Structures are given as structure tokens and as C-alpha cells.
Short mmCIF file of C-alpha atoms in Angstrom, two decimals:
data_model
loop_
_atom_site.label_atom_id
_atom_site.label_comp_id
_atom_site.label_asym_id
_atom_site.label_seq_id
_atom_site.Cartn_x
_atom_site.Cartn_y
_atom_site.Cartn_z
CA UNK A 1 25.44 15.87 -67.20
CA UNK A 2 24.20 12.28 -66.84
CA UNK A 3 22.66 12.39 -70.29
CA UNK A 4 25.93 13.68 -71.74
CA UNK A 5 27.87 10.87 -70.08
CA UNK A 6 25.44 8.25 -71.38
CA UNK A 7 25.55 9.77 -74.85
CA UNK A 8 29.35 9.77 -74.79
CA UNK A 9 29.43 6.14 -73.65
CA UNK A 10 27.12 5.17 -76.53
CA UNK A 11 29.18 7.05 -79.14
CA UNK A 12 30.99 4.83 -81.64
CA UNK A 13 33.70 7.46 -82.10
CA UNK A 14 34.33 7.65 -78.37
CA UNK A 15 34.49 3.86 -78.19
CA UNK A 16 37.10 3.83 -80.97
CA UNK A 17 39.05 6.54 -79.17
CA UNK A 18 38.95 4.48 -75.97
CA UNK A 19 40.21 1.39 -77.82
CA UNK A 20 43.10 3.36 -79.35
CA UNK A 21 44.05 4.68 -75.90
CA UNK A 22 44.01 1.12 -74.53
CA UNK A 23 46.22 -0.10 -77.37
CA UNK A 24 48.70 2.69 -76.67
CA UNK A 25 48.54 1.90 -72.95
CA UNK A 26 49.42 -1.72 -73.68
CA UNK A 27 52.64 -0.53 -75.32
CA UNK A 28 54.01 -0.39 -71.76
CA UNK A 29 53.74 -4.12 -70.94
CA UNK A 30 54.81 -4.91 -74.50
CA UNK A 31 58.01 -2.95 -73.93
CA UNK A 32 58.56 -4.85 -70.68
CA UNK A 33 58.16 -8.15 -72.57
CA UNK A 34 60.79 -7.12 -75.13
CA UNK A 35 63.10 -6.05 -72.32
CA UNK A 36 62.60 -9.42 -70.62
CA UNK A 37 63.53 -11.28 -73.80
CA UNK A 38 66.71 -9.22 -74.17
CA UNK A 39 67.55 -9.81 -70.53
CA UNK A 40 67.20 -13.59 -70.92
CA UNK A 41 69.30 -13.46 -74.08
CA UNK A 42 72.00 -11.53 -72.20
CA UNK A 43 71.96 -14.18 -69.48
CA UNK A 44 72.38 -16.87 -72.14
CA UNK A 45 75.27 -14.96 -73.69
CA UNK A 46 77.00 -14.64 -70.32
CA UNK A 47 76.77 -18.42 -69.90
CA UNK A 48 78.25 -18.88 -73.39
CA UNK A 49 81.10 -16.54 -72.48
CA UNK A 50 81.73 -18.36 -69.20
CA UNK A 51 81.93 -21.81 -70.80
CA UNK A 52 83.86 -20.55 -73.84
CA UNK A 53 86.42 -18.79 -71.64
CA UNK A 54 87.30 -22.14 -70.07
CA UNK A 55 87.09 -24.37 -73.16
CA UNK A 56 88.21 -21.94 -75.84
CA UNK A 57 86.58 -18.97 -77.56
CA UNK A 58 85.96 -18.54 -81.26
CA UNK A 59 89.20 -19.44 -82.98
CA UNK A 60 90.96 -17.67 -85.83
CA UNK A 61 93.96 -19.50 -87.31
CA UNK A 62 96.58 -17.41 -89.11
CA UNK A 63 99.63 -18.72 -90.82
CA UNK A 64 102.27 -19.78 -90.57
CA UNK A 65 104.49 -17.01 -91.91
CA UNK A 66 108.20 -16.16 -91.70
CA UNK A 67 109.47 -12.99 -90.05
CA UNK A 68 113.07 -11.83 -90.51
CA UNK A 69 114.45 -8.88 -88.47
CA UNK A 70 116.76 -6.37 -90.15
CA UNK A 71 118.32 -3.01 -89.42
CA UNK A 72 117.26 0.29 -90.89
CA UNK A 73 118.90 3.69 -90.50
CA UNK A 74 117.62 7.24 -90.30
CA UNK A 75 119.09 10.62 -89.42
CA UNK A 76 118.11 12.64 -86.37
CA UNK A 77 119.90 15.91 -85.59
CA UNK A 78 122.80 14.93 -87.86
CA UNK A 79 123.13 11.64 -86.00
CA UNK A 80 122.52 8.30 -87.73
CA UNK A 81 120.15 6.13 -85.70
CA UNK A 82 119.98 2.36 -86.19
CA UNK A 83 116.73 0.57 -85.40
CA UNK A 84 115.36 -2.92 -85.87
CA UNK A 85 112.52 -3.53 -88.31
CA UNK A 86 110.75 -6.68 -89.45
CA UNK A 87 110.05 -8.18 -92.86
CA UNK A 88 107.22 -10.67 -93.23
CA UNK A 89 107.05 -13.42 -95.83
CA UNK A 90 103.89 -15.43 -96.51
CA UNK A 91 103.73 -19.02 -97.79
CA UNK A 92 103.50 -19.78 -101.48
CA UNK A 93 101.10 -22.63 -100.83
CA UNK A 94 98.94 -23.16 -97.73
CA UNK A 95 96.77 -26.26 -97.39
CA UNK A 96 94.59 -26.86 -94.33
CA UNK A 97 92.45 -29.96 -93.88
CA UNK A 98 90.62 -31.00 -90.77
CA UNK A 99 87.65 -32.33 -88.88
CA UNK A 100 85.43 -30.21 -86.69
CA UNK A 101 83.98 -32.29 -83.86
CA UNK A 102 81.13 -30.38 -82.16
CA UNK A 103 79.83 -30.98 -78.68
CA UNK A 104 76.97 -29.41 -76.73
CA UNK A 105 77.73 -28.31 -73.17
CA UNK A 106 74.94 -27.53 -70.71
CA UNK A 107 74.77 -25.02 -67.88
CA UNK A 108 71.33 -25.10 -66.25
CA UNK A 109 68.76 -24.56 -68.99
CA UNK A 110 71.33 -23.10 -71.38
CA UNK A 111 73.39 -24.95 -73.94
CA UNK A 112 76.56 -23.92 -75.74
CA UNK A 113 78.24 -25.31 -78.86
CA UNK A 114 81.91 -26.11 -78.39
CA UNK A 115 84.19 -28.08 -80.68
CA UNK A 116 87.51 -29.80 -81.06
CA UNK A 117 89.24 -29.34 -84.40
CA UNK A 118 91.93 -31.65 -85.70
CA UNK A 119 93.80 -29.67 -88.34
CA UNK A 120 96.65 -30.70 -90.61
CA UNK A 121 98.52 -27.69 -91.99
CA UNK A 122 101.09 -27.97 -94.74
CA UNK A 123 102.60 -25.87 -97.50
CA UNK A 124 105.81 -24.23 -98.66
CA UNK A 125 107.69 -20.91 -98.71
CA UNK A 126 109.91 -19.38 -101.33
CA UNK A 127 113.28 -18.23 -100.00
CA UNK A 128 112.89 -14.78 -98.37
CA UNK A 129 114.35 -12.00 -100.49
CA UNK A 130 115.21 -8.40 -99.53
CA UNK A 131 116.30 -7.28 -103.00
CA UNK A 132 113.39 -4.96 -103.71
CA UNK A 133 113.92 -3.13 -100.40
CA UNK A 134 117.64 -2.55 -101.03
CA UNK A 135 118.68 -3.80 -97.60
CA UNK A 136 122.40 -4.48 -97.18
CA UNK A 137 123.15 -8.20 -96.58
CA UNK A 138 125.02 -7.43 -93.35
CA UNK A 139 121.90 -5.71 -91.95
CA UNK A 140 119.71 -8.81 -92.33
CA UNK A 141 119.50 -10.85 -89.11
CA UNK A 142 119.03 -14.32 -90.61
CA UNK A 143 119.94 -15.98 -87.32
CA UNK A 144 116.94 -14.37 -85.65
CA UNK A 145 114.39 -15.41 -88.26
CA UNK A 146 111.33 -17.15 -86.87
CA UNK A 147 108.18 -18.91 -88.00
CA UNK A 148 104.98 -17.58 -86.41
CA UNK A 149 101.37 -18.62 -86.37
CA UNK A 150 98.33 -16.79 -85.04
CA UNK A 151 95.87 -18.56 -82.72
CA UNK A 152 93.28 -16.22 -81.27
CA UNK A 153 92.72 -18.16 -78.02
CA UNK A 154 95.82 -20.01 -76.85
CA UNK A 155 93.85 -21.89 -74.18
CA UNK A 156 92.36 -24.00 -76.96
CA UNK A 157 95.66 -25.73 -77.88
CA UNK A 158 95.35 -29.31 -76.61
CA UNK A 159 98.47 -31.21 -77.68
CA UNK A 160 102.17 -30.41 -77.69
CA UNK A 161 102.82 -28.57 -80.92
CA UNK A 162 105.87 -29.30 -83.05
CA UNK A 163 106.54 -27.89 -86.50
CA UNK A 164 108.31 -29.77 -89.27
CA UNK A 165 110.14 -27.13 -91.32
CA UNK A 166 112.60 -27.99 -94.08
CA UNK A 167 112.89 -31.60 -92.82
CA UNK A 168 113.75 -30.44 -89.29
CA UNK A 169 111.47 -30.53 -86.23
CA UNK A 170 111.13 -27.41 -84.11
CA UNK A 171 109.50 -26.79 -80.74
CA UNK A 172 107.32 -23.72 -80.39
CA UNK A 173 107.11 -20.95 -77.81
CA UNK A 174 103.98 -19.02 -76.81
CA UNK A 175 103.58 -15.45 -77.97
CA UNK A 176 105.04 -13.56 -80.93
CA UNK A 177 108.11 -11.28 -80.82
CA UNK A 178 106.49 -8.78 -83.17
CA UNK A 179 102.87 -7.59 -83.40
CA UNK A 180 102.81 -6.35 -87.00
CA UNK A 181 100.54 -9.18 -88.21
CA UNK A 182 99.12 -10.94 -85.16
CA UNK A 183 98.76 -10.28 -81.44
CA UNK A 184 98.40 -13.86 -80.14
CA UNK A 185 100.01 -17.07 -81.27
CA UNK A 186 103.14 -19.17 -81.23
CA UNK A 187 106.61 -18.80 -82.74
CA UNK A 188 109.68 -20.92 -83.39
CA UNK A 189 113.21 -19.90 -84.31
CA UNK A 190 114.16 -21.54 -87.62
CA UNK A 191 117.24 -21.97 -89.76
CA UNK A 192 116.96 -20.73 -93.32
CA UNK A 193 119.32 -22.70 -95.52
CA UNK A 194 120.59 -21.39 -98.84
CA UNK A 195 117.88 -22.91 -101.05
CA UNK A 196 114.95 -21.84 -103.21
CA UNK A 197 112.03 -23.13 -101.14
CA UNK A 198 111.09 -24.63 -97.78
CA UNK A 199 108.32 -27.13 -97.02
CA UNK A 200 106.48 -27.25 -93.72
CA UNK A 201 103.79 -29.35 -92.07
CA UNK A 202 102.33 -29.86 -88.60
CA UNK A 203 99.15 -30.92 -86.82
CA UNK A 204 97.08 -28.65 -84.63
CA UNK A 205 94.59 -29.99 -82.09
CA UNK A 206 92.49 -26.97 -81.16
CA UNK A 207 89.45 -26.43 -78.94
CA UNK A 208 87.05 -23.58 -79.60
CA UNK A 209 83.42 -22.56 -79.49
CA UNK A 210 80.81 -21.45 -81.99
CA UNK A 211 83.12 -20.51 -84.89
CA UNK A 212 86.38 -21.47 -86.61
CA UNK A 213 87.97 -18.99 -88.99
CA UNK A 214 91.09 -18.74 -91.14
CA UNK A 215 93.22 -16.01 -92.69
CA UNK A 216 94.20 -16.77 -96.32
CA UNK A 217 97.86 -15.83 -96.14
CA UNK A 218 99.03 -18.33 -98.76
CA UNK A 219 99.50 -17.19 -102.34
CA UNK A 220 97.09 -20.04 -102.87
CA UNK A 221 95.13 -21.05 -99.77
CA UNK A 222 93.09 -24.26 -99.74
CA UNK A 223 90.95 -25.17 -96.73
CA UNK A 224 88.82 -28.29 -96.37
CA UNK A 225 86.67 -28.78 -93.26
CA UNK A 226 84.44 -31.77 -92.45
CA UNK A 227 81.97 -31.97 -89.58
CA UNK A 228 78.87 -33.86 -88.45
CA UNK A 229 77.12 -30.59 -87.48
CA UNK A 230 74.21 -30.09 -89.88
CA UNK A 231 73.35 -26.40 -89.34
CA UNK A 232 76.51 -24.46 -90.25
CA UNK A 233 76.68 -20.83 -91.29
CA UNK A 234 79.52 -19.97 -93.65
CA UNK A 235 80.88 -16.59 -92.72
CA UNK A 236 83.52 -14.07 -93.72
CA UNK A 237 84.90 -12.63 -96.95
CA UNK A 238 84.86 -15.90 -98.89
CA UNK A 239 82.26 -18.64 -99.21
CA UNK A 240 83.14 -22.30 -99.72
CA UNK A 241 82.89 -23.76 -103.20
CA UNK A 242 82.04 -26.56 -103.35
CA UNK A 243 80.13 -27.25 -100.16
CA UNK A 244 77.77 -30.00 -99.14
CA UNK A 245 75.35 -29.72 -96.21
CA UNK A 246 73.12 -32.65 -95.26
CA UNK A 247 71.44 -34.15 -92.21
CA UNK A 248 74.66 -36.02 -91.44
CA UNK A 249 76.88 -32.93 -91.44
CA UNK A 250 78.78 -30.73 -93.87
CA UNK A 251 81.87 -30.64 -96.03
CA UNK A 252 83.23 -27.29 -97.17
CA UNK A 253 86.16 -26.34 -99.40
CA UNK A 254 87.63 -22.88 -99.83
CA UNK A 255 90.25 -21.75 -102.33
CA UNK A 256 91.54 -18.19 -101.97
CA UNK A 257 94.13 -16.70 -104.31
CA UNK A 258 96.50 -13.81 -103.68
CA UNK A 259 94.51 -11.61 -106.09
CA UNK A 260 91.34 -12.20 -103.99
CA UNK A 261 92.70 -10.53 -100.86
CA UNK A 262 93.93 -7.06 -99.89
CA UNK A 263 97.59 -7.71 -98.97
CA UNK A 264 100.71 -8.92 -100.86
CA UNK A 265 103.03 -11.87 -100.28
CA UNK A 266 105.62 -9.89 -98.38
CA UNK A 267 106.04 -6.50 -96.76
CA UNK A 268 107.77 -4.69 -93.94
CA UNK A 269 106.22 -3.27 -90.79
CA UNK A 270 102.49 -3.20 -90.09
CA UNK A 271 101.20 -1.84 -93.38
CA UNK A 272 98.29 -4.25 -93.85
CA UNK A 273 95.37 -5.59 -91.83
CA UNK A 274 95.12 -9.26 -92.74
CA UNK A 275 92.01 -9.84 -90.61
CA UNK A 276 89.81 -8.09 -93.18
CA UNK A 277 90.10 -11.23 -95.33
CA UNK A 278 89.13 -13.88 -92.78
CA UNK A 279 86.59 -16.58 -93.56
CA UNK A 280 85.25 -19.70 -91.90
CA UNK A 281 82.23 -21.43 -90.44
CA UNK A 282 79.89 -20.83 -87.50
CA UNK A 283 78.09 -23.65 -85.74
CA UNK A 284 74.52 -22.54 -85.11
CA UNK A 285 71.60 -24.09 -83.30
CA UNK A 286 68.70 -24.77 -85.69
CA UNK A 287 66.48 -22.24 -83.86
CA UNK A 288 67.45 -19.18 -81.83
CA UNK A 289 64.45 -18.93 -79.51
CA UNK A 290 65.42 -15.46 -78.30
CA UNK A 291 65.61 -14.01 -81.79
CA UNK A 292 62.29 -15.54 -82.82
CA UNK A 293 60.60 -14.57 -79.57
CA UNK A 294 61.75 -10.98 -79.98
CA UNK A 295 60.51 -10.93 -83.58
CA UNK A 296 57.19 -12.35 -82.40
CA UNK A 297 56.93 -9.65 -79.71
CA UNK A 298 57.22 -6.98 -82.39
CA UNK A 299 53.81 -8.10 -83.63
CA UNK A 300 52.20 -7.82 -80.18
CA UNK A 301 50.53 -4.48 -80.83
CA UNK A 302 49.19 -5.70 -84.18
CA UNK A 303 47.72 -8.76 -82.43
CA UNK A 304 46.18 -6.63 -79.70
CA UNK A 305 44.76 -4.20 -82.25
CA UNK A 306 43.27 -6.93 -84.46
CA UNK A 307 41.76 -8.72 -81.46
CA UNK A 308 40.24 -5.44 -80.28
CA UNK A 309 38.85 -4.91 -83.78
CA UNK A 310 37.10 -8.29 -83.56
CA UNK A 311 35.62 -7.37 -80.18
CA UNK A 312 34.62 -3.95 -81.51
CA UNK A 313 32.75 -5.33 -84.51
CA UNK A 314 31.09 -7.92 -82.30
CA UNK A 315 29.96 -5.08 -80.07
CA UNK A 316 28.63 -2.99 -82.95
CA UNK A 317 27.15 -5.63 -85.24
CA UNK A 318 25.77 -7.95 -82.57
CA UNK A 319 24.80 -5.29 -80.04
CA UNK A 320 27.02 -6.83 -77.34
CA UNK A 321 28.17 -4.09 -75.02
CA UNK A 322 31.80 -4.56 -73.86
CA UNK A 323 33.43 -2.54 -71.10
CA UNK A 324 36.93 -1.01 -71.65
CA UNK A 325 38.22 -3.06 -68.72
CA UNK A 326 37.27 -6.20 -70.63
CA UNK A 327 39.25 -4.95 -73.64
CA UNK A 328 42.18 -4.29 -71.32
CA UNK A 329 42.08 -7.80 -69.83
CA UNK A 330 42.16 -9.34 -73.31
CA UNK A 331 45.16 -7.14 -74.23
CA UNK A 332 47.02 -8.18 -71.09
CA UNK A 333 46.32 -11.84 -71.91
CA UNK A 334 48.00 -11.35 -75.28
CA UNK A 335 51.02 -9.73 -73.61
CA UNK A 336 51.28 -12.64 -71.18
CA UNK A 337 51.45 -14.98 -74.20
CA UNK A 338 54.90 -13.61 -75.04
CA UNK A 339 56.09 -14.16 -71.48
CA UNK A 340 54.87 -17.76 -71.74
CA UNK A 341 56.58 -18.06 -75.11
CA UNK A 342 60.07 -17.12 -73.94
CA UNK A 343 59.83 -19.03 -70.65
CA UNK A 344 58.64 -22.25 -72.34
CA UNK A 345 61.04 -21.86 -75.29
CA UNK A 346 64.05 -22.00 -72.95
CA UNK A 347 63.00 -25.51 -71.93
CA UNK A 348 61.13 -27.05 -74.85
CA UNK A 349 62.18 -25.12 -77.96
CA UNK A 350 60.42 -22.36 -79.85
CA UNK A 351 57.89 -24.39 -81.87
CA UNK A 352 56.58 -26.34 -78.87
CA UNK A 353 56.49 -23.19 -76.74
CA UNK A 354 54.55 -21.33 -79.42
CA UNK A 355 51.95 -24.09 -79.77
CA UNK A 356 51.48 -24.50 -76.00
CA UNK A 357 51.50 -20.77 -75.21
CA UNK A 358 49.30 -19.91 -78.18
CA UNK A 359 46.77 -22.64 -77.34
CA UNK A 360 46.60 -21.53 -73.71
CA UNK A 361 46.11 -17.87 -74.69
CA UNK A 362 43.48 -18.64 -77.33
CA UNK A 363 41.63 -20.87 -74.88
CA UNK A 364 41.72 -18.20 -72.17
CA UNK A 365 40.43 -15.43 -74.46
CA UNK A 366 37.77 -17.72 -75.96
CA UNK A 367 36.36 -18.68 -72.55
CA UNK A 368 36.44 -15.05 -71.45
CA UNK A 369 34.72 -13.87 -74.64
CA UNK A 370 31.97 -16.48 -74.18
CA UNK A 371 31.05 -14.90 -70.87
CA UNK A 372 31.29 -11.42 -72.39
CA UNK A 373 29.32 -12.12 -75.58
CA UNK A 374 26.86 -14.51 -73.92
CA UNK A 375 27.14 -16.43 -77.17
CA UNK A 376 28.99 -19.65 -77.92
CA UNK A 377 28.78 -18.89 -81.64
CA UNK A 378 30.58 -15.55 -81.29
CA UNK A 379 33.18 -17.08 -78.97
CA UNK A 380 33.91 -19.85 -81.48
CA UNK A 381 34.15 -17.28 -84.26
CA UNK A 382 36.68 -15.31 -82.21
CA UNK A 383 38.62 -18.52 -81.51
CA UNK A 384 38.79 -19.26 -85.25
CA UNK A 385 40.11 -15.77 -85.95
CA UNK A 386 42.73 -16.04 -83.20
CA UNK A 387 43.87 -19.44 -84.48
CA UNK A 388 44.25 -17.92 -87.95
CA UNK A 389 46.23 -14.96 -86.54
CA UNK A 390 48.60 -17.11 -84.47
CA UNK A 391 49.12 -19.51 -87.38
CA UNK A 392 49.82 -16.54 -89.64
CA UNK A 393 52.42 -15.16 -87.20
CA UNK A 394 54.11 -18.54 -86.82
CA UNK A 395 54.35 -18.83 -90.61
CA UNK A 396 55.90 -15.36 -90.87
CA UNK A 397 58.48 -16.23 -88.21
CA UNK A 398 59.43 -19.42 -90.06
CA UNK A 399 59.73 -17.74 -93.47
CA UNK A 400 62.11 -14.94 -92.54
CA UNK A 401 63.10 -14.08 -96.12
CA UNK A 402 59.46 -13.69 -97.17
CA UNK A 403 58.08 -12.24 -93.93
CA UNK A 404 57.61 -8.73 -95.36
CA UNK A 405 55.78 -10.00 -98.44
CA UNK A 406 53.56 -12.37 -96.46
CA UNK A 407 52.94 -9.79 -93.74
CA UNK A 408 51.93 -7.04 -96.16
CA UNK A 409 49.56 -9.40 -98.01
CA UNK A 410 48.03 -10.47 -94.69
CA UNK A 411 47.49 -6.89 -93.56
CA UNK A 412 45.94 -6.04 -96.92
CA UNK A 413 43.45 -8.90 -96.52
CA UNK A 414 42.65 -7.81 -92.96
CA UNK A 415 42.10 -4.23 -94.10
CA UNK A 416 39.78 -5.46 -96.83
CA UNK A 417 37.79 -7.51 -94.29
CA UNK A 418 37.47 -4.50 -91.96
CA UNK A 419 36.29 -2.26 -94.80
CA UNK A 420 33.76 -4.90 -95.86
CA UNK A 421 32.37 -5.40 -92.35
CA UNK A 422 32.14 -1.68 -91.69
CA UNK A 423 30.44 -0.74 -94.95
CA UNK A 424 26.93 -0.61 -93.44
CA UNK A 425 27.81 0.83 -90.04
CA UNK A 426 26.24 4.19 -89.28
CA UNK A 427 29.16 5.83 -87.48
CA UNK A 428 26.93 8.68 -86.23
CA UNK A 429 24.38 6.35 -84.67
CA UNK A 430 24.80 5.47 -80.97
CA UNK A 431 25.81 1.94 -80.01
CA UNK A 432 22.71 -0.19 -79.68
CA UNK A 433 22.21 -1.95 -76.37
CA UNK A 434 21.31 -5.60 -75.89
CA UNK A 435 19.24 -6.56 -72.90
CA UNK A 436 21.80 -9.28 -72.10
CA UNK A 437 24.77 -6.94 -72.34
CA UNK A 438 27.10 -6.45 -69.41
CA UNK A 439 27.12 -2.86 -68.24
#
């Protein structure tokens, strides 16, 4: 029985099987690391929500548009029923210009992007017409017509809002009488004179966080936004053209025509969803440490496996006997690297955290391997390989668009190196012992 145990312990195949089992076992702490990263990200998101809920959430600006109530009739059990319906008329021209002034708010170790936007909104309407719907003139409630505008988070409005419509100034009221187009916003009763068109203009001072979006409800919608934030992300159904992003900020211009969107210039009821056509800009931090840390953690098993391969070949080629517990300790050290990475990244940023955490982990494994191998040369060789691996991973994380290409090429090179090193190994021969090996 003792001879069988010794023979099994000296078997290369059994050693490989043991290493594979250890790698699979280390999936457990790797899963805990990923869970920790997600938990910290959720905590960050709750802080963002808390600050945004007080300052102003992501804002979506819609409008303005004109709504005119009217009566319709239908029969029910031989009785004619009269009910009120709503017709909606969108502006012929809608021009929005403004400045987006970002600010970083801190809560503990977390930071949130908020902004104040100073918007000037102007344009014109054609006179509302009911001819195509064959509505009787006496059923149109012109006296109840109102101008409405959608603002997704009303808490963000900072100054008293007054609308200049057809050379008259109107106060606004919160809320909208009808929910066909928008659910939140402001409205103002207006007088529609007997004329062909109506001009409007007003200024909107609006607080928000992370993103500012618009709905292109003009037959021609022009939006120009300027900001000193230099890492924007242009989002939605339409991209700005032209746009200019530099270290000093960005300038973006959108032009959206009626034919570019999915709804007409006027309709009745709630036939269309205008939010499908929204566009705008998000203010992003240059690096999302949680996203990059989670992506890095996905490579943990590959790192553990490659490090074990280095130890395995050192054991076989240099006759340095290594105990499975020593393999396990090295694997745990690699898992701890990712815990260091996320904890340091929250304070110092991802790049600094990666360098510090990686250096500490490489140093720890190198010192440990020196005592295991009883060879400074082998320890330095392992350190060089680990430096190459961690540099390779950092490069992949930085080049997100080319990560698959670079990763596949790297794995191909590693496979080639393993095949080259293993070409002369007699897999049926027992592992040779070294007198200086640790039992």
C-alpha cells in the first residue's frame, strides 16, 4: 500500500490531475471575488441614486408642444355619448442651445457626476388645424388649449420658469393635464390667435445627473450643447454631427428631421411613443474601476492555471518537488490580488491600484517560490513570467475593442510555449526527486 501511494505521488498524470482539481477548487474564492466587486458596485450605485434624488436625476427634455381638447361622440345602446379627447401639435422648428456645467459630488469614497444646464429653447408652431379629422368647429375647445413641456425630474428646475409665446408671457404650472405624450412636466394655458404661426422662446435652468437627453419633436430639431467635461458618451437614436471633443471639453450639434423619427407632426390620443427617438449625452468618468476590476477577475482562473503550469514545469524539468498545498497557497495569493485591486481602486484609481496590487502579489509569489525552488534563478524566472502576464492583462483591459484579438494571440503563444517545453517530457516516467526538495 505504501509503495502504491509513493508511486501515485510520483506520477506525472496524478500530479496534473491534482493541479486541475486545485484550479477547480479555486473557482470558489474567484466567485466570491466577483460577488464582492458587484456588491461594491451596487453600493456605489446606491450612493449615486441618493445624491441624484436630491440634486436631480437624469433629465429628458421634451417639447414644448400644443394640446387642444375637443369633443368626440360615439353610440352606446342607442345613446350618443360625448367624451373629451386631445389633439397634439408639435413645433415646426425647435432650436435648443445650452451649456452643461458638470460638478463632482463626493459621499465618502464615492463620487457622482451632477450638472447644471442652462438651456435656451426657441422655435415656432403652425396654427393648429383639425380639418383632416373632420371635427366640427363648435366641438373644439380653443379656450382650453395649453402648451406643455416634459421634464423627467421636476426637482431639477432651479429658476422661475416663464414662457414667451406669441409675444405674450405666460406663467407655468406643474404637471400635465393629459398623459398621452408625457407623464411629468409643466403646462401653461395659452391663447391661440387667428394667425398662421406662433413663435415661442424661454430659458430653462435645470439640474440633473449623469445624462441629459432630448426628444426631437420639432419638424426640424436643432440642439447644440457645450461643456467643459472631456469624457462624454453620446447616446440615443441620433449621434451629433458635427462634434468636437478635446481635453478642454466638448461641443456637440444634433439636427433631427421629421423623416428621421417614428411619429408625425400632429395626432390625437396616445398613438405614438415619442421616447423611442430620444438622444443626448452622458457624462462618464474616464475609468469605471468596477467594470475593469470585474473584467480582470474573469481572467483569474487563466492566471492561476498559467502560474500553476510554470510551477509544474519547474517541478518536472528542474526536479523540484512541490506539494499541492504550496500550489494552493499561490492560487489564493492570486485571488487576493483581485481583492486588493478593487479595494485600492476605490481610493486611488484603477491604474494605480493595478500596479500596486500586482507588484505586491508578484513580490509575494516570487519570495515564496524562492523558498520552494531553493533557487534564486528559478524565482526570478517566475517573477519575469508573472510580470509579463500582469502586463498582458493590463493591456487587454485598456484595449477593450481589441481584447479578444490580443487575448487569443496571447493564448496561442502560451500554448506554443507549453508544447515546446513539454516536447521531451516522458509522461510515463515518475517525477524525479531532488535531494533539496521539500517533501
